[in-house]
Short mmCIF file of C-alpha atoms and ligand atoms in Angstrom, two decimals:
data_model
loop_
_atom_site.label_atom_id
_atom_site.label_comp_id
_atom_site.label_asym_id
_atom_site.label_seq_id
_atom_site.Cartn_x
_atom_site.Cartn_y
_atom_site.Cartn_z
CA MET N 714 16.92 62.82 121.67
CA ARG N 715 14.48 63.96 124.22
CA ILE N 716 15.70 67.52 124.65
CA MET N 717 13.89 67.68 121.09
CA ALA N 718 11.02 70.56 121.82
CA ARG N 719 8.10 68.57 122.61
CA ALA N 720 5.57 70.95 121.12
CA GLN N 721 6.58 70.12 117.80
CA THR N 722 4.29 67.90 115.87
CA SER N 723 3.86 67.06 112.25
CA PHE N 724 1.44 65.83 110.10
CA VAL N 725 2.27 62.71 108.31
CA CYS N 726 0.65 60.40 105.78
CA GLN N 727 0.46 57.02 107.34
CA ALA N 728 0.23 55.35 103.60
CA CYS N 729 3.11 57.23 101.93
CA GLY N 730 5.30 58.81 104.43
CA ALA N 731 4.62 62.43 103.21
CA VAL N 732 4.91 65.30 105.85
CA ALA N 733 2.30 68.15 105.43
CA ALA N 734 2.35 71.51 107.15
CA LYS N 735 -1.39 70.84 108.15
CA TRP N 736 -3.90 68.22 108.64
CA ALA N 737 -6.09 67.61 105.69
CA GLY N 738 -8.44 64.93 104.61
CA ARG N 739 -6.53 63.86 101.52
CA CYS N 740 -2.41 63.43 101.52
CA GLU N 741 -1.24 65.59 98.69
CA SER N 742 1.61 63.40 97.69
CA CYS N 743 -0.33 60.07 97.43
CA GLY N 744 -4.01 61.13 97.33
CA GLY N 745 -5.18 58.53 100.31
CA TRP N 746 -8.00 59.67 102.02
CA ASN N 747 -8.05 60.15 105.96
CA THR N 748 -4.12 58.86 106.17
CA ILE N 749 -2.71 62.09 107.72
CA VAL N 750 -2.14 61.55 111.38
CA GLU N 751 -0.75 64.07 113.73
CA GLU N 752 2.57 62.88 115.23
CA ALA N 753 4.35 64.20 117.85
CA GLY N 754 7.99 65.04 117.63
CA GLY N 755 8.46 62.85 114.49
CA ILE N 756 10.32 64.92 112.14
CA PRO N 757 13.26 66.79 113.34
CA ALA N 758 13.18 70.36 112.21
CA GLY N 759 14.55 71.40 108.83
CA ALA N 760 17.95 71.32 107.98
CA GLY N 761 20.17 73.65 109.41
CA ALA N 762 18.33 73.47 112.85
CA LYS N 763 21.69 71.56 114.31
CA ALA N 764 25.33 72.81 114.18
CA ARG N 765 27.09 70.32 111.45
CA SER N 766 29.86 68.63 113.03
CA LYS N 767 33.07 68.36 110.75
CA GLY N 768 33.28 65.36 108.60
CA ARG N 769 35.65 62.68 109.04
CA PRO N 770 37.62 61.15 105.83
CA PHE N 771 36.96 57.68 105.16
CA ALA N 772 38.75 55.31 102.76
CA LEU N 773 37.41 54.05 99.48
CA GLU N 774 37.60 50.57 98.09
CA ASP N 775 37.37 49.16 94.89
CA LEU N 776 34.56 47.11 93.42
CA LYS N 777 36.54 43.60 93.79
CA THR N 778 35.91 42.07 97.11
CA ALA N 779 38.74 41.94 99.35
CA ASP N 780 37.30 39.12 101.68
CA GLU N 781 35.17 36.05 100.94
CA LEU N 782 31.24 36.61 101.24
CA PRO N 783 30.10 34.73 104.52
CA PRO N 784 27.89 31.82 103.17
CA ARG N 785 24.09 32.28 103.23
CA ARG N 786 21.74 31.03 106.18
CA VAL N 787 19.44 28.55 105.10
CA THR N 788 16.42 27.90 107.30
CA GLY N 789 15.97 24.12 105.79
CA ILE N 790 12.45 25.39 104.24
CA ALA N 791 13.20 24.90 100.74
CA GLU N 792 10.15 27.32 99.62
CA PHE N 793 11.48 29.73 101.56
CA ASP N 794 15.13 29.95 101.11
CA ARG N 795 14.31 30.02 97.40
CA VAL N 796 12.55 33.01 97.75
CA CYS N 797 15.15 34.74 99.55
CA GLY N 798 17.66 34.04 96.79
CA GLY N 799 19.16 30.81 98.22
CA GLY N 800 19.08 31.61 102.14
CA LEU N 801 19.57 34.44 104.53
CA VAL N 802 22.41 36.96 103.97
CA PRO N 803 24.23 37.81 106.90
CA GLY N 804 23.81 41.22 108.25
CA SER N 805 20.69 41.54 105.53
CA ALA N 806 17.34 42.54 106.39
CA LEU N 807 14.31 41.44 105.07
CA LEU N 808 10.44 42.73 105.32
CA ILE N 809 7.64 40.10 105.06
CA GLY N 810 4.05 41.36 104.44
CA GLY N 811 0.98 40.35 104.53
CA ASP N 812 -2.47 40.66 105.68
CA PRO N 813 -3.57 39.88 109.57
CA GLY N 814 -4.11 36.31 109.84
CA VAL N 815 -2.56 35.09 106.57
CA GLY N 816 0.09 33.29 108.10
CA LYS N 817 3.33 35.26 108.69
CA SER N 818 3.79 34.35 112.42
CA THR N 819 3.46 30.84 111.38
CA LEU N 820 5.88 30.88 108.72
CA ILE N 821 8.47 33.02 110.25
CA LEU N 822 8.44 30.67 113.50
CA GLN N 823 8.74 27.44 111.41
CA ALA N 824 11.65 28.81 109.50
CA LEU N 825 13.32 30.06 112.53
CA ALA N 826 12.51 26.27 114.32
CA SER N 827 13.95 24.68 111.22
CA HIS N 828 17.08 27.21 111.11
CA ALA N 829 17.87 26.41 115.13
CA MET N 830 17.44 22.53 114.34
CA GLN N 831 20.50 23.08 111.99
CA GLY N 832 22.19 24.54 114.63
CA GLY N 833 21.71 27.75 113.96
CA ARG N 834 20.98 30.63 116.94
CA ALA N 835 17.55 32.07 116.16
CA VAL N 836 15.55 34.76 117.92
CA TYR N 837 12.03 35.67 117.92
CA ILE N 838 10.85 38.85 119.45
CA SER N 839 7.06 38.91 119.64
CA GLY N 840 5.55 42.36 120.04
CA GLU N 841 1.88 41.05 119.57
CA GLU N 842 1.81 37.73 121.21
CA ALA N 843 2.60 36.59 124.94
CA MET N 844 5.14 33.92 125.26
CA ALA N 845 2.60 31.25 126.01
CA GLN N 846 0.78 32.00 122.65
CA VAL N 847 3.97 31.55 120.62
CA ARG N 848 4.69 28.31 122.59
CA MET N 849 1.23 27.21 121.89
CA ARG N 850 1.60 27.77 118.10
CA ALA N 851 5.46 25.88 118.29
CA ALA N 852 3.57 22.98 120.01
CA ARG N 853 0.70 23.00 117.29
CA MET N 854 3.60 22.86 114.42
CA GLY N 855 5.78 20.40 116.51
CA ALA N 856 8.44 22.53 116.76
CA GLU N 857 8.77 23.29 120.78
CA GLU N 858 11.77 20.93 120.80
CA ALA N 859 13.89 23.96 118.35
CA SER N 860 16.24 25.86 120.28
CA VAL N 861 14.72 29.42 119.50
CA ALA N 862 15.23 31.97 122.07
CA LEU N 863 12.03 33.89 122.50
CA GLY N 864 11.14 37.22 123.81
CA SER N 865 7.69 39.34 124.11
CA ALA N 866 8.96 42.94 123.73
CA THR N 867 8.02 46.20 122.08
CA CYS N 868 10.47 48.58 123.20
CA VAL N 869 13.38 48.55 120.70
CA GLU N 870 15.94 49.79 122.88
CA ASP N 871 15.20 46.71 125.37
CA ILE N 872 15.13 44.72 122.20
CA LEU N 873 18.31 45.82 120.92
CA ALA N 874 20.08 45.94 124.65
CA THR N 875 18.81 42.22 124.97
CA LEU N 876 20.47 41.16 121.58
CA ASP N 877 23.80 43.19 122.41
CA SER N 878 23.97 41.15 125.87
CA GLY N 879 24.26 37.80 124.36
CA PRO N 880 26.21 35.93 121.36
CA THR N 881 25.10 37.35 118.41
CA PRO N 882 22.24 35.54 116.91
CA SER N 883 22.16 34.24 113.31
CA VAL N 884 18.70 35.13 112.79
CA VAL N 885 16.38 37.71 114.43
CA ALA N 886 12.66 37.90 113.96
CA ILE N 887 10.64 40.79 114.94
CA ASP N 888 6.81 40.38 114.78
CA SER N 889 5.59 42.81 113.93
CA ILE N 890 7.17 46.33 113.33
CA GLN N 891 4.08 48.17 113.64
CA THR N 892 4.11 47.37 117.47
CA ILE N 893 7.65 48.19 117.96
CA TRP N 894 8.74 51.86 119.35
CA THR N 895 11.32 53.89 120.37
CA SER N 896 11.44 55.96 123.65
CA ALA N 897 13.16 58.61 121.32
CA LEU N 898 9.91 59.85 120.13
CA ASP N 899 6.71 60.99 121.65
CA ALA N 900 4.85 59.46 118.66
CA ALA N 901 2.30 56.70 119.35
CA PRO N 902 3.30 52.83 118.72
CA GLY N 903 2.30 52.13 114.69
CA THR N 904 2.72 55.59 113.33
CA ILE N 905 5.17 56.55 110.40
CA ALA N 906 7.88 57.63 112.37
CA GLN N 907 7.99 54.92 115.16
CA VAL N 908 7.84 52.38 112.57
CA ARG N 909 10.66 54.03 110.32
CA THR N 910 12.90 55.02 113.37
CA ALA N 911 12.38 51.34 115.16
CA SER N 912 13.00 49.69 111.75
CA PHE N 913 16.16 51.61 111.06
CA ASP N 914 17.54 51.16 114.35
CA LEU N 915 16.96 47.20 114.03
CA VAL N 916 18.51 47.48 110.40
CA ARG N 917 21.52 49.30 111.57
CA TYR N 918 22.01 46.38 114.04
CA ALA N 919 21.51 43.85 111.57
CA LYS N 920 24.45 45.40 109.47
CA ALA N 921 26.91 45.94 112.67
CA SER N 922 26.01 42.71 114.11
CA GLY N 923 25.91 40.45 110.90
CA ALA N 924 22.45 39.01 112.19
CA ALA N 925 19.88 38.27 109.61
CA LEU N 926 16.85 40.14 110.59
CA LEU N 927 13.15 39.22 109.55
CA LEU N 928 11.14 42.03 110.04
CA ILE N 929 7.11 41.22 109.68
CA GLY N 930 4.83 44.00 108.81
CA HIS N 931 0.96 43.68 108.52
CA VAL N 932 -0.51 45.20 105.16
CA THR N 933 -3.30 47.81 105.71
CA LYS N 934 -6.68 47.51 103.89
CA GLU N 935 -5.26 49.61 101.00
CA GLY N 936 -2.58 46.73 100.41
CA GLN N 937 0.44 48.50 101.70
CA ILE N 938 2.42 47.89 104.75
CA ALA N 939 2.13 50.83 107.05
CA GLY N 940 4.51 53.04 106.22
CA PRO N 941 5.66 51.18 103.36
CA LYS N 942 8.00 54.01 101.87
CA ALA N 943 9.24 54.27 105.18
CA VAL N 944 10.57 50.46 105.38
CA GLU N 945 10.77 49.14 102.19
CA HIS N 946 13.59 51.05 101.35
CA LEU N 947 15.56 50.68 104.40
CA VAL N 948 15.48 47.00 104.09
CA ASP N 949 17.42 44.46 101.51
CA ALA N 950 14.19 42.60 100.56
CA VAL N 951 10.55 42.71 100.86
CA LEU N 952 8.39 39.71 100.54
CA TYR N 953 4.82 39.29 100.52
CA PHE N 954 2.89 36.29 102.09
CA GLU N 955 -0.23 36.07 100.27
CA GLY N 956 -3.48 33.93 100.28
CA GLU N 957 -7.29 33.82 99.91
CA ARG N 958 -9.51 33.81 102.62
CA GLY N 959 -11.33 30.04 102.36
CA HIS N 960 -8.13 28.66 100.39
CA HIS N 961 -5.45 26.76 102.39
CA PHE N 962 -2.72 27.77 100.24
CA ARG N 963 -0.57 30.53 100.59
CA VAL N 964 1.99 32.33 98.33
CA LEU N 965 5.24 33.90 99.24
CA ARG N 966 6.19 36.18 96.52
CA ALA N 967 9.69 38.66 96.62
CA VAL N 968 9.05 41.91 95.43
CA LYS N 969 12.34 43.44 95.92
CA ASN N 970 15.59 41.57 96.72
CA ARG N 971 18.93 43.12 96.73
CA PHE N 972 20.26 39.71 96.67
CA GLY N 973 18.04 37.47 94.49
CA PRO N 974 15.51 37.12 91.87
CA THR N 975 12.08 39.07 92.58
CA ASP N 976 9.88 36.89 90.31
CA GLU N 977 10.46 33.78 92.58
CA ILE N 978 7.47 32.24 94.74
CA GLY N 979 7.18 29.84 97.36
CA VAL N 980 3.78 27.93 97.63
CA PHE N 981 2.77 26.59 101.14
CA GLU N 982 -0.38 24.76 102.49
CA MET N 983 -1.93 25.96 105.86
CA THR N 984 -2.91 22.80 107.66
CA GLY N 985 -3.74 22.30 111.18
CA ARG N 986 -0.11 21.81 111.86
CA GLY N 987 1.44 24.59 110.44
CA LEU N 988 2.70 25.48 106.87
CA VAL N 989 3.55 22.78 104.52
CA GLU N 990 5.70 23.32 101.75
CA VAL N 991 4.08 22.34 98.25
CA SER N 992 7.11 21.38 96.01
CA ASN N 993 4.74 20.92 92.72
CA PRO N 994 2.06 23.75 92.85
CA SER N 995 0.65 23.13 89.24
CA ALA N 996 -0.72 19.75 90.54
CA LEU N 997 -2.25 21.26 93.27
CA PHE N 998 -3.58 24.42 91.47
CA LEU N 999 -4.98 22.09 88.88
CA GLY N 1000 -5.95 19.58 91.49
CA ASP N 1001 -9.73 20.27 91.30
CA ARG N 1002 -10.05 21.04 88.02
CA SER N 1003 -13.40 21.05 86.75
CA GLY N 1004 -12.67 18.86 83.62
CA THR N 1005 -14.26 20.53 80.39
CA ALA N 1006 -16.75 23.17 81.69
CA PRO N 1007 -17.05 26.14 78.91
CA GLY N 1008 -15.20 29.17 79.95
CA THR N 1009 -11.94 27.04 81.45
CA ALA N 1010 -8.41 26.90 80.10
CA VAL N 1011 -5.30 26.22 81.46
CA PHE N 1012 -2.56 28.91 81.55
CA ALA N 1013 0.98 27.59 81.33
CA GLY N 1014 2.45 30.03 83.20
CA LEU N 1015 5.93 30.72 84.99
CA GLU N 1016 6.56 32.19 88.61
CA GLY N 1017 10.35 32.97 88.70
CA THR N 1018 12.55 29.98 87.63
CA ARG N 1019 9.27 27.70 88.07
CA PRO N 1020 6.38 26.75 85.50
CA LEU N 1021 3.30 27.11 86.73
CA LEU N 1022 0.08 25.61 85.53
CA VAL N 1023 -3.12 27.32 86.73
CA GLU N 1024 -6.87 26.97 85.65
CA VAL N 1025 -8.49 30.38 84.50
CA GLN N 1026 -12.54 30.53 84.71
CA ALA N 1027 -14.40 33.05 82.45
CA LEU N 1028 -18.24 33.47 82.54
CA VAL N 1029 -19.99 35.49 79.83
CA ALA N 1030 -23.82 36.53 80.15
CA PRO N 1031 -25.83 39.03 78.61
CA ALA N 1032 -25.90 41.95 80.57
CA GLY N 1033 -29.44 43.50 82.20
CA TYR N 1034 -30.07 46.90 82.23
CA GLY N 1035 -27.46 49.59 82.95
CA THR N 1036 -23.44 49.11 82.36
CA PRO N 1037 -22.49 45.54 82.07
CA ARG N 1038 -20.52 43.99 85.21
CA ARG N 1039 -16.57 43.05 84.88
CA ALA N 1040 -15.43 41.56 87.82
CA VAL N 1041 -11.81 39.86 87.90
CA VAL N 1042 -10.30 37.71 90.92
CA GLY N 1043 -6.60 37.08 90.40
CA TRP N 1044 -5.68 38.84 87.68
CA ASP N 1045 -5.54 42.90 86.58
CA SER N 1046 -8.93 44.09 85.40
CA GLY N 1047 -7.30 46.99 83.13
CA ARG N 1048 -5.92 43.96 81.34
CA LEU N 1049 -9.35 42.37 81.06
CA ALA N 1050 -10.50 45.97 79.71
CA MET N 1051 -8.00 45.52 77.12
CA ILE N 1052 -8.25 42.18 75.82
CA LEU N 1053 -12.13 42.77 75.73
CA ALA N 1054 -11.58 46.09 73.63
CA VAL N 1055 -9.20 44.03 71.35
CA LEU N 1056 -11.46 41.21 70.79
CA ASP N 1057 -13.91 43.42 69.85
CA SER N 1058 -12.19 45.84 67.70
CA ARG N 1059 -9.44 43.08 66.02
CA ALA N 1060 -11.60 39.94 65.85
CA GLY N 1061 -15.11 41.19 65.98
CA VAL N 1062 -15.98 39.38 69.20
CA GLY N 1063 -18.10 41.81 70.86
CA LEU N 1064 -18.97 41.26 74.72
CA GLY N 1065 -19.58 44.95 75.11
CA SER N 1066 -23.32 44.22 76.42
CA HIS N 1067 -22.25 41.34 78.25
CA ASP N 1068 -21.41 40.85 81.94
CA VAL N 1069 -18.27 39.34 82.12
CA TYR N 1070 -16.55 37.46 85.15
CA LEU N 1071 -12.75 36.04 85.44
CA ASN N 1072 -11.35 33.71 88.12
CA VAL N 1073 -8.03 32.34 88.34
CA ALA N 1074 -8.65 28.94 89.78
CA GLY N 1075 -7.46 28.56 93.71
CA GLY N 1076 -6.99 32.02 94.58
CA LEU N 1077 -3.57 32.42 92.85
CA LYS N 1078 -2.83 36.13 91.45
CA VAL N 1079 -1.51 35.91 87.84
CA SER N 1080 0.71 38.87 86.76
CA GLU N 1081 2.11 37.76 83.82
CA PRO N 1082 1.38 39.33 80.38
CA ALA N 1083 1.45 35.84 78.88
CA ALA N 1084 -1.73 34.95 80.49
CA ASP N 1085 -3.48 36.82 77.60
CA VAL N 1086 -3.97 34.23 75.29
CA ALA N 1087 -5.34 31.77 78.15
CA MET N 1088 -7.72 34.69 79.33
CA THR N 1089 -9.09 35.08 75.93
CA ALA N 1090 -9.29 31.31 75.33
CA ALA N 1091 -11.71 31.39 78.28
CA LEU N 1092 -13.74 34.31 77.39
CA ILE N 1093 -14.13 32.89 74.02
CA SER N 1094 -15.45 29.58 75.16
CA ALA N 1095 -17.71 31.05 77.76
CA GLN N 1096 -19.22 33.06 75.10
CA SER N 1097 -20.05 30.23 72.79
CA GLY N 1098 -20.94 27.94 75.70
CA GLU N 1099 -18.67 25.18 74.41
CA PRO N 1100 -15.82 23.74 76.15
CA LEU N 1101 -12.19 23.78 74.97
CA PRO N 1102 -10.44 20.44 74.70
CA GLY N 1103 -9.02 19.34 78.32
CA ASP N 1104 -5.64 18.41 77.07
CA TRP N 1105 -4.74 21.92 75.90
CA VAL N 1106 -2.90 24.88 77.55
CA PHE N 1107 -2.35 28.41 76.55
CA PHE N 1108 0.12 31.09 76.72
CA GLY N 1109 1.20 34.10 74.87
CA GLU N 1110 0.73 38.02 75.63
CA ILE N 1111 -1.41 39.97 73.32
CA SER N 1112 -0.70 43.28 72.20
CA LEU N 1113 -3.43 46.16 71.40
CA SER N 1114 -2.76 45.64 67.78
CA GLY N 1115 -4.29 42.31 68.26
CA ALA N 1116 -0.73 40.64 67.69
CA ILE N 1117 0.05 37.62 69.80
CA ARG N 1118 3.77 38.27 71.16
CA PRO N 1119 6.08 35.49 72.52
CA ALA N 1120 6.37 34.76 76.07
CA PRO N 1121 9.86 33.60 77.88
CA GLN N 1122 10.82 30.46 78.78
CA ALA N 1123 8.31 28.69 76.32
CA GLU N 1124 10.29 25.34 76.42
CA LEU N 1125 10.23 25.19 80.24
CA ARG N 1126 6.14 25.84 80.57
CA LEU N 1127 5.72 23.34 77.79
CA LYS N 1128 7.73 20.70 79.41
CA GLU N 1129 5.68 21.15 82.62
CA ALA N 1130 2.41 20.89 80.82
CA ALA N 1131 3.71 17.70 79.32
CA LYS N 1132 4.67 16.21 82.47
CA LEU N 1133 1.03 16.92 83.55
CA GLY N 1134 -0.79 15.15 80.69
CA PHE N 1135 -1.50 18.18 78.44
CA HIS N 1136 -0.96 17.17 74.62
CA VAL N 1137 -1.75 20.38 72.73
CA ALA N 1138 -0.11 23.85 73.41
CA VAL N 1139 -1.85 26.90 71.74
CA VAL N 1140 1.54 29.19 71.68
CA PRO N 1141 2.57 32.41 70.02
CA GLN N 1142 3.91 32.17 66.47
CA GLY N 1143 7.51 31.48 66.43
CA THR N 1144 7.67 29.83 69.65
CA LYS N 1145 10.52 27.23 69.57
CA ALA N 1146 10.19 24.45 71.78
CA GLU N 1147 12.03 21.25 70.59
CA GLY N 1148 11.68 17.93 72.47
CA ALA N 1149 8.76 19.49 74.66
CA GLY N 1150 6.77 16.63 73.71
CA LEU N 1151 3.52 18.74 72.87
CA GLU N 1152 1.65 19.45 69.54
CA LEU N 1153 1.95 23.05 68.95
CA LYS N 1154 -0.53 25.12 67.41
CA ALA N 1155 0.89 28.71 66.73
CA VAL N 1156 -1.21 31.52 66.52
CA ALA N 1157 -0.06 34.71 65.13
CA ASP N 1158 -2.94 37.34 66.23
CA VAL N 1159 -6.28 36.99 68.47
CA GLY N 1160 -8.09 36.37 64.74
CA ASP N 1161 -6.15 33.22 64.56
CA LEU N 1162 -7.16 32.44 68.47
CA VAL N 1163 -10.83 33.01 67.72
CA ARG N 1164 -10.47 30.61 64.44
CA LEU N 1165 -8.88 28.14 66.37
CA THR N 1166 -10.82 27.89 69.50
CA GLY N 1167 -14.16 28.56 67.40
CA GLY N 1168 -12.48 25.71 64.80
CA VAL N 1169 -12.49 23.28 67.40
CA ARG N 1170 -16.15 23.71 68.33
CA GLN N 1171 -17.12 23.60 64.58
CA ASN N 1172 -15.34 20.34 64.17
CA ARG N 1173 -17.10 18.84 67.01
CA ARG N 1174 -20.58 20.23 66.66
CA GLY N 1175 -20.45 22.01 63.01
CA ARG N 1176 -21.56 25.29 64.22
CA GLY N 1177 -19.79 28.30 66.27
CA ARG N 1178 -21.80 30.88 67.77
CA ILE N 1179 -18.90 33.46 68.09
CA GLU N 1180 -19.25 36.13 65.56
CA SER N 1181 -15.89 36.49 63.94
CA ASP N 1182 -15.22 38.92 60.96
CA GLU N 1183 -14.27 36.10 58.84
P1 TYD S 734 -0.69 33.58 112.02
O1 TYD S 734 0.83 33.13 111.60
O2 TYD S 734 -1.00 34.18 113.46
O3 TYD S 734 -1.15 34.74 110.81
P2 TYD S 734 -0.49 36.28 110.96
O4 TYD S 734 0.97 36.54 111.86
O5 TYD S 734 0.15 36.40 109.60
O6 TYD S 734 -1.26 37.28 111.64
O7 TYD S 734 -2.01 32.26 111.43
C1 TYD S 734 -2.78 32.92 111.49
C2 TYD S 734 -3.93 31.50 111.10
O8 TYD S 734 -3.31 30.64 110.86
C3 TYD S 734 -4.69 31.52 112.16
O9 TYD S 734 -6.07 31.72 111.78
C4 TYD S 734 -4.69 30.05 112.33
C5 TYD S 734 -4.29 29.34 111.22
N1 TYD S 734 -3.42 27.91 111.86
C6 TYD S 734 -3.39 27.22 111.12
O10 TYD S 734 -4.60 26.86 110.20
N2 TYD S 734 -2.78 25.96 111.38
C7 TYD S 734 -1.74 26.15 112.05
O11 TYD S 734 -0.81 25.12 112.59
C8 TYD S 734 -1.36 27.56 112.76
C9 TYD S 734 -0.25 27.59 113.71
C10 TYD S 734 -2.29 28.66 112.23
MG1 MG S 735 1.06 37.48 113.49
#
């Protein structure tokens, strides 16, 4: 590889991996600004630069597996194993992304320690921290007795030589891919070419040896792992570890998984002694529920196979001069704009001249369309200043026509709500849920929803401040 002409450089976008002929302020491929970096010797010259070798034929096989698949390797941390789809698949590679400081190293060290306690052979290579720092962290979470093999290295050739020299580990973690480099390239560590090549070598090692590989990757401020396209397609699963600053809990979410579901989440709480699994997240997210303040509604959501109840909070205030403000935390702002437009044109609830703030309590990110009804109920309640009853939950998707569409797994959502002491569920018309133990109030469209949530107030106070077209 070294023989490659040293003078050869290319301009590579660090966000999407696109190669440009010359430097530019803006990447033509992904539109990112200031993402193009000159990389030395990164990309081999175009096709035809090297004489082709004559191909060797290989045997094709049929779809039916001839040999039994090896069992998955569980770490013993149930929340982690579930997100992976029931443990780590031997020979697979998994990428764990997240903001710096969210707790990736803590999670992985804990998973390795737990795996080692169960007899697995775990290797942890840190390219960021010295051994003493890793040991200190292990001591902090009471895992110093676990037989995890530690190493501090950044050169991929060194790492592979080390791994090859001993018995094959069952799980190897690399913390983080941004620090790993290969001597085959002249590009600086952390550049796309380095990250891609080093990750590729590690993934190939995993496939050949049968070790399960965990790659840790930092997310850049644009919300992407540096070189995401370069690494995401190399690995079998991509997990994101998320958490809001100032909140203690963390959510592990699968965004790609060749061997399991992608909608599963694992919930953890960051404590002074490492991460603690949260097996009943609804109770946590509703824990500090502010009772029945106006503008709050409880969404009966679903994350993967697990129901999850969260409180959504809305604040609506007359705007001052200029364009009204819209701010959303934990939900999609485009979705809020759509809901406001639907409320305006289908139910006559105009919030066009109001500032609107929306927040999902506890720092959780909600991505399910079925959250629409809960968000809308919170908005209506915020607008009127009248609280919704505290024992109601909401779910359902709102379409542009104003119709409320059914949501999957209604029964699961309702059972969780009943378990947590809710009595009434506002659900899309046609929702079938026998034996869920809640009173169902079916709504067919946003007009129904406005009338229903407005009706609650009118029964109590005899007035309603929402202007509805009825
Ligand atoms: P870390 O795992 O280093 O984050 P990452 O690898 O994603 O950059 O964790 C960082 C934070 O977690 C750090 O601010 C300290 C905190 N922390 C705890 O609160 N409790 C603990 O037991 C540990 C190990 C870390
Ligand atoms: Mg770290």
